[in-house]
Amino acid sequence: MTRVRSIALAISLALGAVVPAVTLLAPTAQAAEEKAAAGKITTKAVATPLKAAQEAMAKKQWDTALTEIKKAAAVEKKTPFEAYQIDEFMGYVLIQQKKFGEAAPVFERMLNSGLMPADQVDERTKTVAQLYFQVKDYNKAAQWAKKWLEKHPNTEDMGILLGQSQYLLNDFKGAAATMTNVINNAEKAGRKPDENWIQIVMSSHFKLDNKDGIGDALKKMVRHYPKPEYWENLLDIYRRKAQGDRMTLGYYRLMNDVGVLKDKGDVVEMAQLAIDAGVPGEAQETVQKGMDSGTLKSADKTEQGRYDRLLAGAKKAADIDKAELASLAASAEKSTASGQPLVALGQAYLSYGEYDKAIAALQKGISIGTGVTDIDEANISLGIAYLKKGQKDQARQAFNAVKDGSKWSDLADLWVIRSQAA
């Protein structure tokens, strides 16, 4: 799990730099003098500096504008509306000056005043959440993001802001749930979720020591971003849960297919399991590939000798196996009471890369059904044969034929994902 841990740490560092854009709000107020004429700003000590502030704002003289606004704010006897109007101007100027920490409570005060026009409440709510996130007040950012989402559930940008805030507040359970919802909504809309979103979910589950959650997040990751490091982590989790040698061999096959079978111990174990499973051709290919890549190369003569003997043994067994294939095929074809001889024949053909013959034998054996040692394993073999031929739809049909709840269902699901990413 070392790589998962490194990913979790990377997310923790990266999130500090994630800053949603703040909506820049133009003041909705008319000129202060017009407000006064309408009888809304009646205090001259407020109206005069606000008029001067608006003139400065038109020229983008933000410091001058803020000085005038503060003069209006200092007036003791002013109406609630006048106080609101002062905040309207002040909030806008502070955002222009990028003084987000000062602007946030101003807009929050306006929202809580009860004077904000109804058609502005939603966007200002979003702005407050964004402002607090900008200044790393993640608790406040989360509070205001939730207010928005209560009225507008499943809104992507606010969902992301909430999920990030929750993660940075160490609310990993909340972050995982929020970001999973964001990801699911993107997938339902036919869009590819951002890699960062899935990383947050994965990292949250890592912090919670939730291995099932990590596995589910990694499944999402390899479906959309099939990078070797993600496949390596995912298959490490599932291989450790494998029930028996044949299933372990199944996970090694997938590791080999996605290019993450790189540990010399894993290569040797896969080869030995393949010999035990009666497919020495696969063992020979695995060892040879390990030698060609340098994985099974050692300066230690004793160690290298073990690899050489393993290859020689696999080759000898494969030569014998190949010589017997014709008679095995004839015998299997005569077997109508049991489908297992045909399944075994198909798996042998698969190990030698004879995919058409493998598909024909496996299909016939599976269709007989009776006597097949493990029908789900047979369907996975059939799916692999189709996938090797590039027939992805037929491969998925075979993988999906594995029964739900079967001990092979996780591996079948992973091969489906592989078929989508291949």
XYZ file of C-alpha atoms in Angstrom:
422
model
C 0.000 0.000 0.000
C 3.012 2.291 -0.230
C 1.841 3.873 -3.467
C -1.644 4.536 -2.094
C -0.055 6.227 0.892
C 2.055 8.445 -1.380
C -1.039 9.370 -3.383
C -2.847 10.323 -0.175
C 0.008 12.589 0.860
C 0.172 14.162 -2.576
C -3.526 15.000 -2.438
C -3.120 16.588 0.991
C -0.456 18.885 -0.419
C -2.142 19.568 -3.734
C -5.474 20.609 -2.257
C -3.904 23.614 -0.617
C -3.409 25.068 -4.087
C -6.930 24.353 -5.347
C -8.761 27.697 -5.426
C -12.217 28.051 -6.982
C -12.779 31.246 -8.940
C -14.682 33.984 -7.140
C -17.539 35.608 -9.000
C -16.815 39.336 -9.274
C -19.945 41.210 -8.378
C -20.849 44.619 -9.696
C -22.752 46.701 -7.142
C -26.454 46.651 -7.732
C -26.953 50.064 -6.154
C -27.750 53.064 -8.264
C -25.925 56.326 -7.618
C -26.147 57.376 -3.992
C -27.859 60.606 -4.977
C -30.601 58.656 -6.805
C -31.193 56.554 -3.711
C -31.492 59.677 -1.653
C -33.982 61.113 -4.112
C -36.051 57.984 -3.844
C -36.139 58.438 -0.094
C -34.046 55.363 0.648
C -30.811 57.045 1.684
C -31.881 59.940 3.831
C -28.730 60.610 5.796
C -26.602 63.193 4.018
C -23.465 62.065 5.879
C -23.959 58.674 4.220
C -25.095 59.813 0.772
C -22.217 62.238 0.165
C -19.286 59.814 0.668
C -21.146 57.032 -1.176
C -21.529 59.319 -4.171
C -17.808 60.099 -4.025
C -17.050 56.374 -3.670
C -19.055 55.525 -6.747
C -17.244 58.167 -8.771
C -13.902 56.679 -7.649
C -15.115 53.169 -8.462
C -15.955 54.243 -12.001
C -12.305 55.263 -12.367
C -11.101 52.073 -10.615
C -9.586 54.144 -7.857
C -10.205 51.442 -5.288
C -8.259 52.913 -2.369
C -10.052 56.230 -2.711
C -13.412 54.472 -3.006
C -12.752 52.407 0.134
C -11.764 55.496 2.100
C -15.074 57.175 1.194
C -17.085 54.033 1.974
C -15.474 53.829 5.406
C -16.515 57.424 6.037
C -20.106 56.416 5.382
C -19.732 53.336 7.559
C -18.456 55.476 10.438
C -21.726 57.431 10.587
C -23.436 56.349 13.782
C -27.045 57.200 12.973
C -27.918 55.406 9.764
C -30.837 53.246 8.689
C -30.580 49.453 8.183
C -30.921 50.033 4.456
C -28.087 52.556 4.490
C -25.879 50.059 6.349
C -26.764 47.462 3.747
C -25.946 49.849 0.899
C -22.569 50.654 2.444
C -21.789 46.929 2.637
C -22.817 46.527 -1.000
C -20.207 49.039 -2.078
C -17.596 47.853 0.390
C -17.892 44.196 -0.616
C -17.425 44.991 -4.273
C -14.365 47.168 -3.689
C -12.732 44.631 -1.365
C -13.082 41.932 -4.004
C -11.500 44.225 -6.594
C -8.590 44.664 -4.183
C -8.477 40.882 -3.639
C -9.028 41.398 0.067
C -11.120 38.226 0.228
C -10.770 37.760 3.972
C -12.278 41.182 4.588
C -14.932 40.803 1.884
C -16.342 37.485 3.131
C -17.898 38.739 6.397
C -19.274 41.785 4.557
C -21.247 39.603 2.149
C -22.217 37.277 4.986
C -23.581 40.276 6.891
C -25.584 41.321 3.834
C -27.083 37.841 3.456
C -28.066 37.786 7.115
C -29.608 41.269 6.986
C -32.819 40.177 5.314
C -32.516 43.125 2.914
C -30.825 41.388 0.022
C -33.061 41.122 -3.070
C -34.280 37.547 -3.527
C -32.778 37.251 -6.995
C -29.289 37.903 -5.575
C -29.323 35.544 -2.600
C -28.214 32.409 -4.424
C -25.220 33.875 -6.221
C -24.106 35.778 -3.121
C -24.343 32.557 -1.099
C -21.997 30.905 -3.582
C -19.663 33.911 -3.464
C -19.400 33.752 0.338
C -18.470 30.056 0.159
C -15.821 30.813 -2.477
C -14.411 33.742 -0.518
C -14.011 31.717 2.650
C -12.336 28.937 0.685
C -9.920 31.494 -0.780
C -8.768 32.497 2.694
C -8.647 28.853 3.897
C -11.541 29.197 6.319
C -12.769 25.768 5.278
C -15.310 25.481 8.070
C -17.143 28.595 6.873
C -16.675 27.574 3.246
C -18.334 24.226 3.975
C -21.209 25.881 5.870
C -22.056 28.194 2.986
C -21.547 25.558 0.332
C -24.077 23.385 2.187
C -26.547 26.307 2.215
C -26.241 26.512 -1.568
C -26.548 22.755 -2.044
C -29.668 22.601 0.120
C -31.432 24.660 -2.562
C -29.447 23.397 -5.556
C -28.470 19.780 -4.902
C -25.917 18.124 -7.185
C -24.426 21.432 -8.345
C -20.939 20.429 -9.449
C -18.810 23.432 -8.538
C -20.263 23.778 -5.055
C -20.085 20.016 -4.540
C -16.379 20.132 -5.375
C -15.806 23.083 -3.057
C -17.635 21.300 -0.238
C -15.760 18.049 -0.787
C -12.401 19.816 -0.813
C -13.298 21.764 2.312
C -14.382 18.610 4.120
C -11.138 16.874 3.185
C -9.052 19.791 4.424
C -11.071 19.786 7.662
C -10.196 16.071 8.080
C -13.856 15.141 7.591
C -12.819 12.250 5.383
C -16.149 10.433 5.591
C -17.962 13.560 4.414
C -15.380 14.273 1.712
C -15.645 10.737 0.314
C -19.450 10.898 0.217
C -19.574 14.377 -1.328
C -16.974 13.719 -4.012
C -18.441 10.294 -4.831
C -21.732 12.061 -5.527
C -19.952 14.575 -7.784
C -18.239 11.728 -9.665
C -21.450 9.712 -10.064
C -23.332 12.736 -11.393
C -20.607 13.395 -13.962
C -20.722 9.760 -15.111
C -24.527 9.834 -15.362
C -24.204 12.904 -17.571
C -21.800 11.009 -19.811
C -18.760 13.027 -18.725
C -15.389 11.837 -17.504
C -14.840 12.825 -13.856
C -11.634 14.680 -13.051
C -8.770 12.549 -11.818
C -8.405 14.831 -8.786
C -11.971 14.112 -7.675
C -11.352 10.370 -7.595
C -8.032 10.918 -5.843
C -9.813 12.788 -3.051
C -12.208 9.863 -2.568
C -9.371 7.357 -2.639
C -7.256 9.383 -0.224
C -10.219 9.874 2.120
C -10.784 6.131 2.324
C -7.069 5.645 2.902
C -7.233 8.047 5.855
C -10.232 6.071 7.162
C -8.358 2.762 6.633
C -11.286 1.608 4.511
C -9.772 -0.939 2.120
C -13.081 -1.630 0.379
C -13.504 2.095 -0.221
C -9.965 2.352 -1.585
C -10.670 -0.563 -3.905
C -13.895 0.985 -5.201
C -12.152 4.319 -5.808
C -9.314 2.596 -7.632
C -11.851 0.809 -9.833
C -13.189 4.215 -10.848
C -9.646 5.418 -11.389
C -8.535 2.616 -13.703
C -11.788 2.890 -15.647
C -11.136 6.545 -16.461
C -7.360 6.871 -15.940
C -5.790 3.426 -16.491
C -2.309 4.338 -15.324
C -0.007 1.509 -14.217
C 0.314 2.819 -10.651
C -3.461 2.706 -10.189
C -3.729 -0.797 -11.629
C -0.832 -1.900 -9.426
C -2.530 -0.672 -6.251
C -5.916 -2.057 -7.248
C -4.659 -5.516 -8.121
C -2.490 -5.648 -5.022
C -5.633 -5.170 -2.909
C -7.672 -7.831 -4.707
C -4.884 -10.370 -5.184
C -4.367 -10.448 -1.428
C -8.016 -11.482 -1.060
C -7.817 -14.270 -3.660
C -9.292 -17.606 -2.618
C -6.938 -20.341 -3.738
C -4.125 -20.783 -6.220
C -6.236 -20.725 -9.385
C -7.749 -17.381 -8.437
C -4.324 -16.002 -7.520
C -3.170 -17.068 -10.986
C -6.179 -15.223 -12.405
C -5.075 -11.971 -10.770
C -1.508 -12.484 -11.937
C -2.836 -12.826 -15.499
C -4.532 -9.475 -15.253
C -1.418 -7.923 -13.680
C 0.590 -9.275 -16.603
C -1.936 -7.960 -19.123
C -1.868 -4.385 -17.763
C 1.924 -4.383 -17.434
C 2.352 -4.349 -13.652
C 3.760 -7.845 -13.131
C 7.244 -6.576 -12.323
C 8.218 -8.145 -9.016
C 10.478 -11.176 -9.538
C 8.713 -13.104 -6.788
C 5.344 -12.521 -8.470
C 6.682 -13.610 -11.863
C 8.098 -16.824 -10.413
C 4.917 -17.564 -8.470
C 2.747 -16.987 -11.549
C 4.872 -19.387 -13.570
C 4.713 -22.075 -10.900
C 0.946 -21.648 -10.506
C 0.527 -21.919 -14.289
C 2.441 -25.212 -14.332
C 0.292 -26.509 -11.466
C -2.850 -25.420 -13.351
C -1.856 -27.494 -16.379
C -0.923 -24.605 -18.674
C 2.891 -24.851 -18.924
C 2.896 -22.815 -22.133
C 1.758 -19.828 -20.107
C 4.486 -20.519 -17.551
C 7.129 -20.607 -20.272
C 5.900 -17.342 -21.778
C 5.811 -15.667 -18.339
C 9.360 -16.670 -17.420
C 10.722 -15.761 -20.843
C 9.076 -12.359 -20.663
C 10.584 -11.855 -17.193
C 14.035 -12.680 -18.517
C 13.657 -10.446 -21.569
C 12.569 -7.510 -19.411
C 15.409 -8.030 -16.946
C 13.111 -8.888 -14.053
C 14.485 -12.422 -13.890
C 18.110 -11.466 -14.407
C 20.574 -11.688 -11.540
C 24.316 -11.376 -11.084
C 24.001 -14.056 -8.415
C 24.658 -17.342 -10.203
C 22.600 -19.372 -7.726
C 19.586 -17.126 -8.150
C 19.933 -16.992 -11.931
C 20.251 -20.758 -11.963
C 16.819 -21.072 -10.345
C 15.302 -18.893 -13.067
C 17.037 -20.863 -15.814
C 15.818 -24.166 -14.376
C 12.288 -22.802 -14.069
C 12.314 -21.779 -17.746
C 13.769 -25.127 -18.829
C 11.175 -27.028 -16.811
C 8.306 -24.953 -18.196
C 9.581 -25.401 -21.757
C 9.903 -29.156 -21.360
C 6.389 -29.434 -19.908
C 5.024 -27.181 -22.669
C 6.654 -29.301 -25.398
C 5.029 -32.433 -23.972
C 1.715 -30.619 -23.614
C 1.764 -29.370 -27.205
C 2.537 -32.857 -28.502
C -0.521 -34.186 -26.703
C -2.935 -31.408 -27.759
C -4.225 -33.197 -30.840
C -5.119 -36.356 -28.936
C -6.570 -34.288 -26.091
C -8.717 -32.388 -28.591
C -10.016 -35.610 -30.135
C -10.827 -37.019 -26.716
C -12.509 -33.813 -25.547
C -14.694 -33.653 -28.655
C -16.036 -37.116 -27.886
C -16.953 -36.140 -24.334
C -20.642 -35.246 -24.335
C -21.377 -36.068 -20.701
C -18.996 -33.466 -19.285
C -17.877 -30.068 -20.508
C -14.691 -29.999 -18.425
C -12.387 -31.689 -21.003
C -13.357 -29.022 -23.546
C -12.884 -26.234 -21.010
C -9.421 -27.567 -20.120
C -8.627 -27.848 -23.826
C -9.756 -24.260 -24.402
C -7.592 -23.027 -21.555
C -4.615 -24.877 -23.036
C -5.225 -23.297 -26.439
C -5.493 -19.898 -24.727
C -2.102 -20.388 -23.081
C -0.519 -20.905 -26.501
C -2.221 -17.888 -28.078
C -4.554 -19.988 -30.276
C -7.542 -17.803 -29.549
C -10.000 -19.071 -32.181
C -9.541 -22.653 -31.038
C -9.724 -21.539 -27.404
C -13.019 -19.725 -27.970
C -14.577 -22.670 -29.811
C -13.575 -25.217 -27.150
C -14.545 -23.009 -24.204
C -17.915 -22.102 -25.702
C -18.755 -25.737 -26.328
C -17.622 -26.831 -22.873
C -19.575 -24.061 -21.170
C -22.685 -24.859 -23.212
C -22.539 -28.507 -22.044
C -22.259 -27.201 -18.490
C -22.461 -30.580 -16.783
C -19.206 -31.614 -15.162
C -17.467 -28.250 -15.593
C -15.299 -27.782 -12.523
C -15.885 -24.011 -12.293
C -18.178 -22.404 -14.843
C -17.297 -18.879 -13.679
C -13.578 -19.447 -14.170
C -14.362 -20.870 -17.608
C -16.292 -17.728 -18.541
C -13.356 -15.569 -17.491
C -11.061 -17.663 -19.701
C -13.498 -17.202 -22.582
C -13.602 -13.454 -21.993
C -9.803 -13.251 -22.002
C -9.665 -15.159 -25.306
C -12.141 -12.746 -26.883
C -10.275 -9.744 -25.488
C -6.970 -11.018 -26.869
C -8.673 -11.140 -30.286
C -9.866 -7.562 -29.870
C -13.534 -8.556 -29.627
C -14.359 -6.386 -26.624
C -18.154 -6.683 -26.681
C -18.025 -10.484 -26.704
C -15.363 -10.370 -23.984
C -17.601 -8.272 -21.740
C -20.522 -10.628 -22.321
C -18.373 -13.527 -21.121
C -17.074 -11.639 -18.083
C -20.594 -10.481 -17.217
C -21.788 -14.102 -17.345
C -19.927 -14.692 -14.070
C -22.565 -14.948 -11.355
C -23.018 -12.084 -8.906
C -21.642 -13.092 -5.527
C -19.314 -15.656 -7.053
C -15.787 -15.744 -5.671
C -14.750 -14.849 -9.240
C -17.024 -11.805 -9.555
C -14.428 -9.238 -8.459
C -11.923 -10.522 -10.996
C -14.595 -10.567 -13.696
C -15.479 -6.938 -12.897
C -11.843 -5.957 -13.188
C -11.553 -7.645 -16.576
C -14.642 -5.710 -17.700
C -12.885 -2.490 -16.692
C -9.770 -3.668 -18.508
C -11.837 -4.312 -21.637
C -13.120 -0.728 -21.485
C -9.668 0.752 -21.036
C -7.756 -1.546 -23.403
